[in-house]
PDB file of C-alpha atoms in Angstrom:
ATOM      1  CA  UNK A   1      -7.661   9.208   5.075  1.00  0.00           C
ATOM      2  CA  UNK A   2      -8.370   7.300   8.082  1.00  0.00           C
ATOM      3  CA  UNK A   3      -8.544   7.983  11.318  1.00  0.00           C
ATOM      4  CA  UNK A   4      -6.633   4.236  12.535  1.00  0.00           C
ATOM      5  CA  UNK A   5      -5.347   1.724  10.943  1.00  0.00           C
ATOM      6  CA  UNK A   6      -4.962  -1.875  11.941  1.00  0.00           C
ATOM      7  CA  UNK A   7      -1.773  -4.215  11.854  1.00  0.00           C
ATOM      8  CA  UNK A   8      -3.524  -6.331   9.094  1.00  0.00           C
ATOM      9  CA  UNK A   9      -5.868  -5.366   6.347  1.00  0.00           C
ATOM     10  CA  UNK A  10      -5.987  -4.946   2.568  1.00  0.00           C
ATOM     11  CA  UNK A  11      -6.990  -2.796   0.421  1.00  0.00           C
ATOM     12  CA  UNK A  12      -7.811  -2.496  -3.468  1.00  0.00           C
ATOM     13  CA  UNK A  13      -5.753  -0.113  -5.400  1.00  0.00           C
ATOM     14  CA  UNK A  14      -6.550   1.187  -8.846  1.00  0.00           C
ATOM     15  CA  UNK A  15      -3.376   0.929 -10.500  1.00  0.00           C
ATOM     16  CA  UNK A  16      -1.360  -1.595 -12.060  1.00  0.00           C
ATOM     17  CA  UNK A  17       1.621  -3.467 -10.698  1.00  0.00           C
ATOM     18  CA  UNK A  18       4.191  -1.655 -12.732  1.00  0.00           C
ATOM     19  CA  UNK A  19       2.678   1.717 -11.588  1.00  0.00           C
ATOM     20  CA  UNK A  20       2.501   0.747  -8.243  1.00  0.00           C
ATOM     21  CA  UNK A  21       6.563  -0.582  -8.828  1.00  0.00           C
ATOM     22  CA  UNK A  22       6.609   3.171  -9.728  1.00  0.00           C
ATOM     23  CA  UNK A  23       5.355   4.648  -6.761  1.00  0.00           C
ATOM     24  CA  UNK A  24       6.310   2.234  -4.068  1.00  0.00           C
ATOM     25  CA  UNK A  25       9.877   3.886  -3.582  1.00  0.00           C
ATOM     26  CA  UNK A  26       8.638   7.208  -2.843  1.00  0.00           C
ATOM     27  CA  UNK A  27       5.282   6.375  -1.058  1.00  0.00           C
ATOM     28  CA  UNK A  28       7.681   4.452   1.664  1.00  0.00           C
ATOM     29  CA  UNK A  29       9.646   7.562   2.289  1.00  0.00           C
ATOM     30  CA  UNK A  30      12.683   7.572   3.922  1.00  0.00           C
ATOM     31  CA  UNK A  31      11.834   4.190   4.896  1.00  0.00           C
ATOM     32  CA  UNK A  32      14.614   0.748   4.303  1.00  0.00           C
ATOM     33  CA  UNK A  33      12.428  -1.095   2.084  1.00  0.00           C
ATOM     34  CA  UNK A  34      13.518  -4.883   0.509  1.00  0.00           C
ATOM     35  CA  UNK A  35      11.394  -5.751  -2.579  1.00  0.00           C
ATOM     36  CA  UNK A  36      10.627  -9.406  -4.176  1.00  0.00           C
ATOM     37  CA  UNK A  37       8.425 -10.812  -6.534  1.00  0.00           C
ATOM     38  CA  UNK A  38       4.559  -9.137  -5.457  1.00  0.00           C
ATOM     39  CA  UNK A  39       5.867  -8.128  -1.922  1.00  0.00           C
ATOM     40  CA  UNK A  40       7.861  -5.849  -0.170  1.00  0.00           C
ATOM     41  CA  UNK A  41       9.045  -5.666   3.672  1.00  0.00           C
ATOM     42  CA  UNK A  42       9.443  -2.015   4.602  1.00  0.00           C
ATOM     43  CA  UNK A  43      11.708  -1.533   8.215  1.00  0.00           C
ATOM     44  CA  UNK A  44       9.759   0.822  10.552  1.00  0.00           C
ATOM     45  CA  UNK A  45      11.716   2.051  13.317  1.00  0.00           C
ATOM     46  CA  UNK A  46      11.926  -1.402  15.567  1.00  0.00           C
ATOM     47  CA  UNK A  47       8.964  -2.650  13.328  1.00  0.00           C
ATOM     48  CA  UNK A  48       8.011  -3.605  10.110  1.00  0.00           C
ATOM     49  CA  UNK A  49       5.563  -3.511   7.511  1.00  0.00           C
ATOM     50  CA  UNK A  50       5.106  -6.379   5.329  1.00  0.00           C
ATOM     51  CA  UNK A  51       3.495  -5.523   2.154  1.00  0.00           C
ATOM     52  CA  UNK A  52       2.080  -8.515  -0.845  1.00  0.00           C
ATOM     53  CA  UNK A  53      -0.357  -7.526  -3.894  1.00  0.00           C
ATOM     54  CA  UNK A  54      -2.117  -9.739  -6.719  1.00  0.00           C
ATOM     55  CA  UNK A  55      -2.962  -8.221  -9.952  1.00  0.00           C
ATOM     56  CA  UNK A  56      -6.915  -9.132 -10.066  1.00  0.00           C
ATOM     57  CA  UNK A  57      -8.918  -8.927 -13.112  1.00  0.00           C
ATOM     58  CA  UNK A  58     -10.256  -5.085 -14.090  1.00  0.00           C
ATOM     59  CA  UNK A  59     -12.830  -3.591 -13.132  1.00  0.00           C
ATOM     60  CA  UNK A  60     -15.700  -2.913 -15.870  1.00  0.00           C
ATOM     61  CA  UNK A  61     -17.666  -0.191 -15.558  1.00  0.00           C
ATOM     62  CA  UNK A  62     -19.744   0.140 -18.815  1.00  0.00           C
ATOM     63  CA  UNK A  63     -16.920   0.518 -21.780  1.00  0.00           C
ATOM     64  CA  UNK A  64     -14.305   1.610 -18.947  1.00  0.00           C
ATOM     65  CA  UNK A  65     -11.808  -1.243 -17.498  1.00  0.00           C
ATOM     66  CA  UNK A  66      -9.992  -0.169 -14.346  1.00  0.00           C
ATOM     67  CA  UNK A  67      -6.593  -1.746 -13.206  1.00  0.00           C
ATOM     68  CA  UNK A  68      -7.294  -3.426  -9.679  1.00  0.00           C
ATOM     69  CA  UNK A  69      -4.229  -4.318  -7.814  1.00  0.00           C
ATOM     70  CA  UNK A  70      -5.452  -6.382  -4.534  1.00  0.00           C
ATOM     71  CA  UNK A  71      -2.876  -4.826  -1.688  1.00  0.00           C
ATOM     72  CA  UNK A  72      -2.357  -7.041   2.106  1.00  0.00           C
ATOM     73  CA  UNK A  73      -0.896  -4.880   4.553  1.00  0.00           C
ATOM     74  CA  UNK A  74       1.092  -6.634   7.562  1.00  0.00           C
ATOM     75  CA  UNK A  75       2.426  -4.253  10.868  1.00  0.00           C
ATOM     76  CA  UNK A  76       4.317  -6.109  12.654  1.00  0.00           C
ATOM     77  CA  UNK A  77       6.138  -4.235  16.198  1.00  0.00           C
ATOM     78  CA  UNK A  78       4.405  -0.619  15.532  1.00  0.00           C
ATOM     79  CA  UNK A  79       1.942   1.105  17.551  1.00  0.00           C
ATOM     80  CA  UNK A  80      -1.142   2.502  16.682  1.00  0.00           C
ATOM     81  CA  UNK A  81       0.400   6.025  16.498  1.00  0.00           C
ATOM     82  CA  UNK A  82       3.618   4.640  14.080  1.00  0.00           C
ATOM     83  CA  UNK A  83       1.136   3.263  11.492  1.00  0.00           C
ATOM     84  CA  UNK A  84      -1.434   6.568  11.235  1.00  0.00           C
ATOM     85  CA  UNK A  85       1.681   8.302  10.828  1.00  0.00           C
ATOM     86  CA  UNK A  86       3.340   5.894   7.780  1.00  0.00           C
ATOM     87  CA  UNK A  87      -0.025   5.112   6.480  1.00  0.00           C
ATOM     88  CA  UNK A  88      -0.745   9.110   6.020  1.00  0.00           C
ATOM     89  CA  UNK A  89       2.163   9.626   4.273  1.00  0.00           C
ATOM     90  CA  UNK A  90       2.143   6.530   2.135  1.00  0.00           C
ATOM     91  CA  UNK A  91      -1.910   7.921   1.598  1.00  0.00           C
ATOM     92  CA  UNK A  92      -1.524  10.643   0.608  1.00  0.00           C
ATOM     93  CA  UNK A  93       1.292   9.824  -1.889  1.00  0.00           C
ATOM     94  CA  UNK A  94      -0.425   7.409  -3.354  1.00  0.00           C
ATOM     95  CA  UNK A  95      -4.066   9.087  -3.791  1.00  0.00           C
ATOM     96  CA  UNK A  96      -5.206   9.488  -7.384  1.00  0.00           C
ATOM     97  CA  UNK A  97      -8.154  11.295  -8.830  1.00  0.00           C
ATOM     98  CA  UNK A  98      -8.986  14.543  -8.719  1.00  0.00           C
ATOM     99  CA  UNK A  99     -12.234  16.793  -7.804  1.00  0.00           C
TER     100      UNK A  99
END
């Protein structure tokens, strides 16, 4: 998790597309959220969040090939406070691994 997070950055997520379809719903929370083709504009209070992704080729690490999906985020009208709080819950939901 991080401790701020910027109106625009990107990200890459080790997932594919139709996982990340999956997950999208719930990682938005509570969140109005319209979805197209490889984006996704989710209504923030009196902002937004405009979300696009690219599938990019795998990653190879000796004999194991990892999905990359190549995530933008756009904030548009929230403050800094608004996006730690969205972008810890949509973290957190969508961590993987374990340890």
């Amino acid at each position: 998790m991080q401790a701020s997070y910027a109106e625009t950055f990107q990200r890459d997520m080790g997932c594919t597309e139709a996982e990340w379809l999956g997950w999208l719903p719930r990682a938005v929370g509570q969140h109005p959220m319209q979805c197209q083709a490889s984006s996704a504009r989710i209504t923030i209070g009196a902002g937004h969040l405009q979300l696009r992704w690219q599938v990019m080729p795998p990653r190879v690490i000796a004999q194991i090939r990892l999905p990359v999906l190549r995530m933008h985020f756009q904030f548009e009208g929230l403050s800094d406070p608004e996006r730690y709080t969205f972008m810890r819950h949509f973290d957190l939901y969508t961590q993987r691994g374990g340890g």
